[in-house]
Amino acid sequence: MHVPRNQRILLASRPDGLPQPGDFRIVEDALPEPADGQLLLQVLYLSLDPYMRGPMDARKSYADPVPVGGVMEGGTVARVVKSRHPGYAEGEIVLSHTGWQRFALSDGASLRKLDPATAPPSTALGVLGMPGFTGWAGLLNIGRPAAGDTVVVAAASGPVGSMVGQVARIAGARAVGIAGGPDKCAYVRDELGFDAVIDHWAPDFAAQLAAACPDGIDVYFENVGGKVWDAVFPLLNEFARIPVCGLIAQYNDRPGESPGPDRLPDMMREVLKRSLAIRGFIVREFAHQRPQFHEQAARWIAEGRLRYREDIVDGFENAPAAFIDLLQGRNFGKLIVKVSD
Ligand SMILES: NC(=O)c1ccc[n+]([C@@H]2O[C@H](COP(=O)([O-])OP(=O)(O)OC[C@H]3O[C@@H](n4cnc5c(N)ncnc54)[C@H](OP(=O)(O)O)[C@@H]3O)[C@@H](O)[C@H]2O)c1
């Protein structure tokens, strides 16, 4: 009889810059047995997210570092395959945080049951999950778009950026997206309905952005940093709001390695002169708004006003390569690994 075994992907070494395949190690061991009050989960989908780069380093980010030899962390959708827990039955589908492994034990805490009849389970990792909620919460609480405002967001084809632009349009604002390459730009404009989109690989990217924002920028939702921030900054209007959500262009920088001279004094002068509101956030700050987000986003999807795209990679063992690709912009939509049928 075939006895399934567990596989886990561990952090083998801390990356020096961009992670390399050798920074990950896959190990195989026996399936754990649930004790009383526990359940055994089989992972169906593993979410790959840019924030996972932070805990690979030893320095503390907003998530604790993963120890070398520890399982890479991450959100998952899983099926209950054995239950010795009164609240869960075999066959139920849950949102969980098992990390990069095929099977895991759980005591039921922090699981959320999913109903596959109302939404495909993978959406709990993207448009209806943490990234979608991040775009919604950061834009509405900090960006506060008003009708007629110009809202700019980069990584616009991804789960955070696509939510930001579409919610901005629902709020009556003008959405300008920034994305990498013609395919992503066509998707952002034609499928997601942004008012304009600029390819950040274009040699005249900054000039194109300025032309697409003739009235300046009222809300810049910061996802990437780097050259995009440089192009956006001169265009910010008085009283512009800047939710700082992510800085993916800098995630692989070594400590103290940020390029260029120190521009902070000049930037602070402009923050003062133009009354700019720059405000960082981690989405868990808005956890209490999650039910409201879920109700709105599910309704907008049903009404055809909110669209999403998933980039599903088949095979657990392909997670490290897919994650390295994500950090270089090679994903197209919410990146998810399909682990089991
Ligand atoms: N604060 C929070 O609580 C929170 C929560 C979730 C996510 N985030 C942040 O939100 C941002 C978007 O996340 P996501 O899950 O929606 O990611 P995503 O869009 O699916 O993927 C990341 C995208 O970033 C762009 N990118 C990668 N490297 C870049 C570079 N060097 N310069 C410019 N763009 C680059 C690429 O898009 P293009 O090819 O189109 O450039 C890439 O596809 C990330 O910074 C993430 O860390 C923050």
PDB file of C-alpha atoms in Angstrom, residues 133-309:
ATOM      1  CA  PHE A 133      -7.483  43.138   1.557  1.00  0.00           C
ATOM      2  CA  THR A 134      -4.169  45.027   1.644  1.00  0.00           C
ATOM      3  CA  GLY A 135      -5.021  47.009  -1.489  1.00  0.00           C
ATOM      4  CA  TRP A 136      -8.563  47.735  -0.315  1.00  0.00           C
ATOM      5  CA  ALA A 137      -7.653  48.717   3.254  1.00  0.00           C
ATOM      6  CA  GLY A 138      -4.553  50.762   2.425  1.00  0.00           C
ATOM      7  CA  LEU A 139      -6.315  52.687  -0.324  1.00  0.00           C
ATOM      8  CA  LEU A 140      -9.549  53.437   1.532  1.00  0.00           C
ATOM      9  CA  ASN A 141      -8.093  54.182   4.985  1.00  0.00           C
ATOM     10  CA  ILE A 142      -4.931  56.045   4.007  1.00  0.00           C
ATOM     11  CA  GLY A 143      -5.273  57.002   0.335  1.00  0.00           C
ATOM     12  CA  ARG A 144      -8.900  58.125   0.767  1.00  0.00           C
ATOM     13  CA  PRO A 145      -9.562  58.666  -2.972  1.00  0.00           C
ATOM     14  CA  ALA A 146     -12.199  61.228  -3.900  1.00  0.00           C
ATOM     15  CA  ALA A 147     -14.077  61.549  -7.181  1.00  0.00           C
ATOM     16  CA  GLY A 148     -11.819  63.155  -9.785  1.00  0.00           C
ATOM     17  CA  ASP A 149      -8.570  62.357  -7.957  1.00  0.00           C
ATOM     18  CA  THR A 150      -5.677  60.793  -9.832  1.00  0.00           C
ATOM     19  CA  VAL A 151      -4.547  57.554  -8.135  1.00  0.00           C
ATOM     20  CA  VAL A 152      -1.280  55.929  -9.247  1.00  0.00           C
ATOM     21  CA  VAL A 153      -0.175  52.404  -8.365  1.00  0.00           C
ATOM     22  CA  ALA A 154       2.681  50.175  -9.570  1.00  0.00           C
ATOM     23  CA  ALA A 155       2.774  46.357  -9.743  1.00  0.00           C
ATOM     24  CA  ALA A 156      -0.691  47.102 -11.144  1.00  0.00           C
ATOM     25  CA  SER A 157      -1.367  43.618 -12.555  1.00  0.00           C
ATOM     26  CA  GLY A 158      -0.701  41.926  -9.195  1.00  0.00           C
ATOM     27  CA  PRO A 159      -3.238  41.194  -6.464  1.00  0.00           C
ATOM     28  CA  VAL A 160      -2.540  44.357  -4.430  1.00  0.00           C
ATOM     29  CA  GLY A 161      -2.164  46.816  -7.315  1.00  0.00           C
ATOM     30  CA  SER A 162      -5.121  45.484  -9.321  1.00  0.00           C
ATOM     31  CA  MET A 163      -7.358  45.901  -6.260  1.00  0.00           C
ATOM     32  CA  VAL A 164      -6.093  49.450  -5.688  1.00  0.00           C
ATOM     33  CA  GLY A 165      -6.812  50.633  -9.240  1.00  0.00           C
ATOM     34  CA  GLN A 166     -10.233  49.010  -9.476  1.00  0.00           C
ATOM     35  CA  VAL A 167     -11.372  50.300  -6.059  1.00  0.00           C
ATOM     36  CA  ALA A 168     -10.072  53.766  -7.009  1.00  0.00           C
ATOM     37  CA  ARG A 169     -12.294  53.684 -10.095  1.00  0.00           C
ATOM     38  CA  ILE A 170     -15.287  52.483  -8.082  1.00  0.00           C
ATOM     39  CA  ALA A 171     -14.649  55.537  -5.850  1.00  0.00           C
ATOM     40  CA  GLY A 172     -14.847  57.787  -8.932  1.00  0.00           C
ATOM     41  CA  ALA A 173     -11.107  58.467  -9.196  1.00  0.00           C
ATOM     42  CA  ARG A 174      -8.872  58.171 -12.252  1.00  0.00           C
ATOM     43  CA  ALA A 175      -6.592  55.114 -12.015  1.00  0.00           C
ATOM     44  CA  VAL A 176      -3.127  55.172 -13.576  1.00  0.00           C
ATOM     45  CA  GLY A 177      -1.250  51.865 -13.417  1.00  0.00           C
ATOM     46  CA  ILE A 178       2.444  51.088 -13.807  1.00  0.00           C
ATOM     47  CA  ALA A 179       3.422  47.582 -14.918  1.00  0.00           C
ATOM     48  CA  GLY A 180       6.353  45.733 -16.478  1.00  0.00           C
ATOM     49  CA  GLY A 181       6.027  44.857 -20.177  1.00  0.00           C
ATOM     50  CA  PRO A 182       3.352  45.002 -22.913  1.00  0.00           C
ATOM     51  CA  ASP A 183       1.293  41.979 -21.808  1.00  0.00           C
ATOM     52  CA  LYS A 184       0.825  43.207 -18.250  1.00  0.00           C
ATOM     53  CA  CYS A 185       0.096  46.735 -19.506  1.00  0.00           C
ATOM     54  CA  ALA A 186      -2.554  45.482 -21.959  1.00  0.00           C
ATOM     55  CA  TYR A 187      -4.204  43.453 -19.178  1.00  0.00           C
ATOM     56  CA  VAL A 188      -4.261  46.421 -16.767  1.00  0.00           C
ATOM     57  CA  ARG A 189      -5.796  48.725 -19.377  1.00  0.00           C
ATOM     58  CA  ASP A 190      -8.119  46.392 -21.294  1.00  0.00           C
ATOM     59  CA  GLU A 191      -9.218  43.855 -18.666  1.00  0.00           C
ATOM     60  CA  LEU A 192      -8.961  45.801 -15.421  1.00  0.00           C
ATOM     61  CA  GLY A 193     -10.178  49.062 -16.986  1.00  0.00           C
ATOM     62  CA  PHE A 194      -7.507  51.434 -15.657  1.00  0.00           C
ATOM     63  CA  ASP A 195      -7.665  54.856 -17.330  1.00  0.00           C
ATOM     64  CA  ALA A 196      -3.991  54.746 -18.327  1.00  0.00           C
ATOM     65  CA  VAL A 197      -1.033  52.420 -17.900  1.00  0.00           C
ATOM     66  CA  ILE A 198       2.703  53.010 -18.261  1.00  0.00           C
ATOM     67  CA  ASP A 199       5.417  50.399 -18.821  1.00  0.00           C
ATOM     68  CA  HIS A 200       8.208  51.047 -16.313  1.00  0.00           C
ATOM     69  CA  TRP A 201      10.717  49.433 -18.706  1.00  0.00           C
ATOM     70  CA  ALA A 202      10.172  52.246 -21.279  1.00  0.00           C
ATOM     71  CA  PRO A 203      13.281  54.451 -21.605  1.00  0.00           C
ATOM     72  CA  ASP A 204      11.104  57.577 -21.230  1.00  0.00           C
ATOM     73  CA  PHE A 205       9.027  56.099 -18.405  1.00  0.00           C
ATOM     74  CA  ALA A 206       9.128  59.249 -16.213  1.00  0.00           C
ATOM     75  CA  ALA A 207       8.015  61.493 -19.116  1.00  0.00           C
ATOM     76  CA  GLN A 208       5.192  59.083 -20.029  1.00  0.00           C
ATOM     77  CA  LEU A 209       4.008  59.045 -16.412  1.00  0.00           C
ATOM     78  CA  ALA A 210       3.979  62.853 -16.295  1.00  0.00           C
ATOM     79  CA  ALA A 211       1.942  62.945 -19.542  1.00  0.00           C
ATOM     80  CA  ALA A 212      -0.559  60.433 -18.121  1.00  0.00           C
ATOM     81  CA  CYS A 213      -1.051  62.600 -15.005  1.00  0.00           C
ATOM     82  CA  PRO A 214      -1.704  66.110 -16.429  1.00  0.00           C
ATOM     83  CA  ASP A 215      -3.355  67.229 -13.157  1.00  0.00           C
ATOM     84  CA  GLY A 216      -0.652  65.736 -10.934  1.00  0.00           C
ATOM     85  CA  ILE A 217      -1.072  62.820  -8.498  1.00  0.00           C
ATOM     86  CA  ASP A 218      -3.423  62.935  -5.490  1.00  0.00           C
ATOM     87  CA  VAL A 219      -2.845  59.385  -4.216  1.00  0.00           C
ATOM     88  CA  TYR A 220       0.254  57.309  -4.837  1.00  0.00           C
ATOM     89  CA  PHE A 221      -0.059  53.770  -3.492  1.00  0.00           C
ATOM     90  CA  GLU A 222       3.579  52.748  -2.988  1.00  0.00           C
ATOM     91  CA  ASN A 223       4.260  49.082  -3.847  1.00  0.00           C
ATOM     92  CA  VAL A 224       7.768  49.169  -5.300  1.00  0.00           C
ATOM     93  CA  GLY A 225      10.015  52.156  -4.448  1.00  0.00           C
ATOM     94  CA  GLY A 226      13.185  52.701  -6.511  1.00  0.00           C
ATOM     95  CA  LYS A 227      12.913  54.410  -9.889  1.00  0.00           C
ATOM     96  CA  VAL A 228       9.106  54.422  -9.758  1.00  0.00           C
ATOM     97  CA  TRP A 229       9.136  56.528  -6.597  1.00  0.00           C
ATOM     98  CA  ASP A 230      11.673  58.873  -8.257  1.00  0.00           C
ATOM     99  CA  ALA A 231       9.306  59.405 -11.209  1.00  0.00           C
ATOM    100  CA  VAL A 232       6.227  59.839  -9.022  1.00  0.00           C
ATOM    101  CA  PHE A 233       7.637  62.209  -6.407  1.00  0.00           C
ATOM    102  CA  PRO A 234       7.821  65.411  -8.526  1.00  0.00           C
ATOM    103  CA  LEU A 235       4.212  64.878  -9.659  1.00  0.00           C
ATOM    104  CA  LEU A 236       2.633  64.695  -6.192  1.00  0.00           C
ATOM    105  CA  ASN A 237       0.045  67.409  -5.580  1.00  0.00           C
ATOM    106  CA  GLU A 238      -0.352  69.450  -2.440  1.00  0.00           C
ATOM    107  CA  PHE A 239      -2.050  67.283   0.253  1.00  0.00           C
ATOM    108  CA  ALA A 240      -1.299  64.056  -1.663  1.00  0.00           C
ATOM    109  CA  ARG A 241      -1.705  60.838   0.338  1.00  0.00           C
ATOM    110  CA  ILE A 242       0.919  58.109   0.014  1.00  0.00           C
ATOM    111  CA  PRO A 243       0.085  54.743   1.612  1.00  0.00           C
ATOM    112  CA  VAL A 244       3.469  52.952   1.804  1.00  0.00           C
ATOM    113  CA  CYS A 245       2.573  49.305   1.320  1.00  0.00           C
ATOM    114  CA  GLY A 246       5.689  47.693  -0.137  1.00  0.00           C
ATOM    115  CA  LEU A 247       9.133  48.415  -1.577  1.00  0.00           C
ATOM    116  CA  ILE A 248       9.774  45.328  -3.672  1.00  0.00           C
ATOM    117  CA  ALA A 249      12.481  47.046  -5.775  1.00  0.00           C
ATOM    118  CA  GLN A 250      14.589  47.237  -2.578  1.00  0.00           C
ATOM    119  CA  TYR A 251      13.887  43.829  -0.977  1.00  0.00           C
ATOM    120  CA  ASN A 252      17.094  42.244  -2.274  1.00  0.00           C
ATOM    121  CA  ASP A 253      19.356  45.169  -1.318  1.00  0.00           C
ATOM    122  CA  ARG A 254      22.030  44.296   1.221  1.00  0.00           C
ATOM    123  CA  PRO A 255      21.880  46.330   4.469  1.00  0.00           C
ATOM    124  CA  GLY A 256      23.209  49.850   3.862  1.00  0.00           C
ATOM    125  CA  GLU A 257      23.385  49.237   0.111  1.00  0.00           C
ATOM    126  CA  SER A 258      20.624  51.582  -1.108  1.00  0.00           C
ATOM    127  CA  PRO A 259      21.971  53.360  -4.211  1.00  0.00           C
ATOM    128  CA  GLY A 260      22.609  57.056  -4.720  1.00  0.00           C
ATOM    129  CA  PRO A 261      23.361  60.071  -2.575  1.00  0.00           C
ATOM    130  CA  ASP A 262      21.260  60.891   0.491  1.00  0.00           C
ATOM    131  CA  ARG A 263      18.183  62.712  -0.846  1.00  0.00           C
ATOM    132  CA  LEU A 264      16.276  62.696   2.403  1.00  0.00           C
ATOM    133  CA  PRO A 265      16.776  66.403   3.262  1.00  0.00           C
ATOM    134  CA  ASP A 266      15.475  67.494  -0.180  1.00  0.00           C
ATOM    135  CA  MET A 267      12.588  65.083   0.078  1.00  0.00           C
ATOM    136  CA  MET A 268      11.626  66.304   3.549  1.00  0.00           C
ATOM    137  CA  ARG A 269      11.605  69.877   2.288  1.00  0.00           C
ATOM    138  CA  GLU A 270       9.051  68.853  -0.357  1.00  0.00           C
ATOM    139  CA  VAL A 271       7.008  66.882   2.193  1.00  0.00           C
ATOM    140  CA  LEU A 272       6.763  70.092   4.196  1.00  0.00           C
ATOM    141  CA  LYS A 273       6.163  72.448   1.251  1.00  0.00           C
ATOM    142  CA  ARG A 274       3.485  70.282  -0.371  1.00  0.00           C
ATOM    143  CA  SER A 275       1.899  68.994   2.885  1.00  0.00           C
ATOM    144  CA  LEU A 276       2.397  65.377   1.787  1.00  0.00           C
ATOM    145  CA  ALA A 277       0.998  62.591   3.985  1.00  0.00           C
ATOM    146  CA  ILE A 278       3.343  59.596   3.718  1.00  0.00           C
ATOM    147  CA  ARG A 279       2.063  56.742   5.875  1.00  0.00           C
ATOM    148  CA  GLY A 280       3.390  53.166   6.099  1.00  0.00           C
ATOM    149  CA  PHE A 281       1.109  50.305   7.086  1.00  0.00           C
ATOM    150  CA  ILE A 282       1.003  46.564   7.662  1.00  0.00           C
ATOM    151  CA  VAL A 283      -2.390  45.147   6.736  1.00  0.00           C
ATOM    152  CA  ARG A 284      -3.004  43.434  10.078  1.00  0.00           C
ATOM    153  CA  GLU A 285      -3.619  46.955  11.480  1.00  0.00           C
ATOM    154  CA  PHE A 286      -7.001  46.864   9.706  1.00  0.00           C
ATOM    155  CA  ALA A 287      -7.970  43.277  10.622  1.00  0.00           C
ATOM    156  CA  HIS A 288     -11.244  44.458  12.179  1.00  0.00           C
ATOM    157  CA  GLN A 289     -12.416  45.628   8.697  1.00  0.00           C
ATOM    158  CA  ARG A 290     -11.977  42.232   7.096  1.00  0.00           C
ATOM    159  CA  PRO A 291     -15.664  41.193   7.143  1.00  0.00           C
ATOM    160  CA  GLN A 292     -16.620  44.474   5.434  1.00  0.00           C
ATOM    161  CA  PHE A 293     -13.895  43.977   2.809  1.00  0.00           C
ATOM    162  CA  HIS A 294     -14.999  40.431   2.157  1.00  0.00           C
ATOM    163  CA  GLU A 295     -18.627  41.373   1.696  1.00  0.00           C
ATOM    164  CA  GLN A 296     -17.784  44.251  -0.704  1.00  0.00           C
ATOM    165  CA  ALA A 297     -15.150  42.445  -2.754  1.00  0.00           C
ATOM    166  CA  ALA A 298     -17.278  39.302  -3.197  1.00  0.00           C
ATOM    167  CA  ARG A 299     -20.199  41.467  -4.326  1.00  0.00           C
ATOM    168  CA  TRP A 300     -18.051  43.450  -6.777  1.00  0.00           C
ATOM    169  CA  ILE A 301     -16.740  40.200  -8.286  1.00  0.00           C
ATOM    170  CA  ALA A 302     -20.298  38.889  -8.674  1.00  0.00           C
ATOM    171  CA  GLU A 303     -21.337  42.190 -10.319  1.00  0.00           C
ATOM    172  CA  GLY A 304     -18.383  42.048 -12.729  1.00  0.00           C
ATOM    173  CA  ARG A 305     -16.855  45.246 -11.313  1.00  0.00           C
ATOM    174  CA  LEU A 306     -13.789  43.575  -9.804  1.00  0.00           C
ATOM    175  CA  ARG A 307     -11.556  41.294 -11.840  1.00  0.00           C
ATOM    176  CA  TYR A 308      -8.549  39.241 -10.865  1.00  0.00           C
ATOM    177  CA  ARG A 309      -5.934  37.014 -12.370  1.00  0.00           C
TER     178      ARG A 309
END
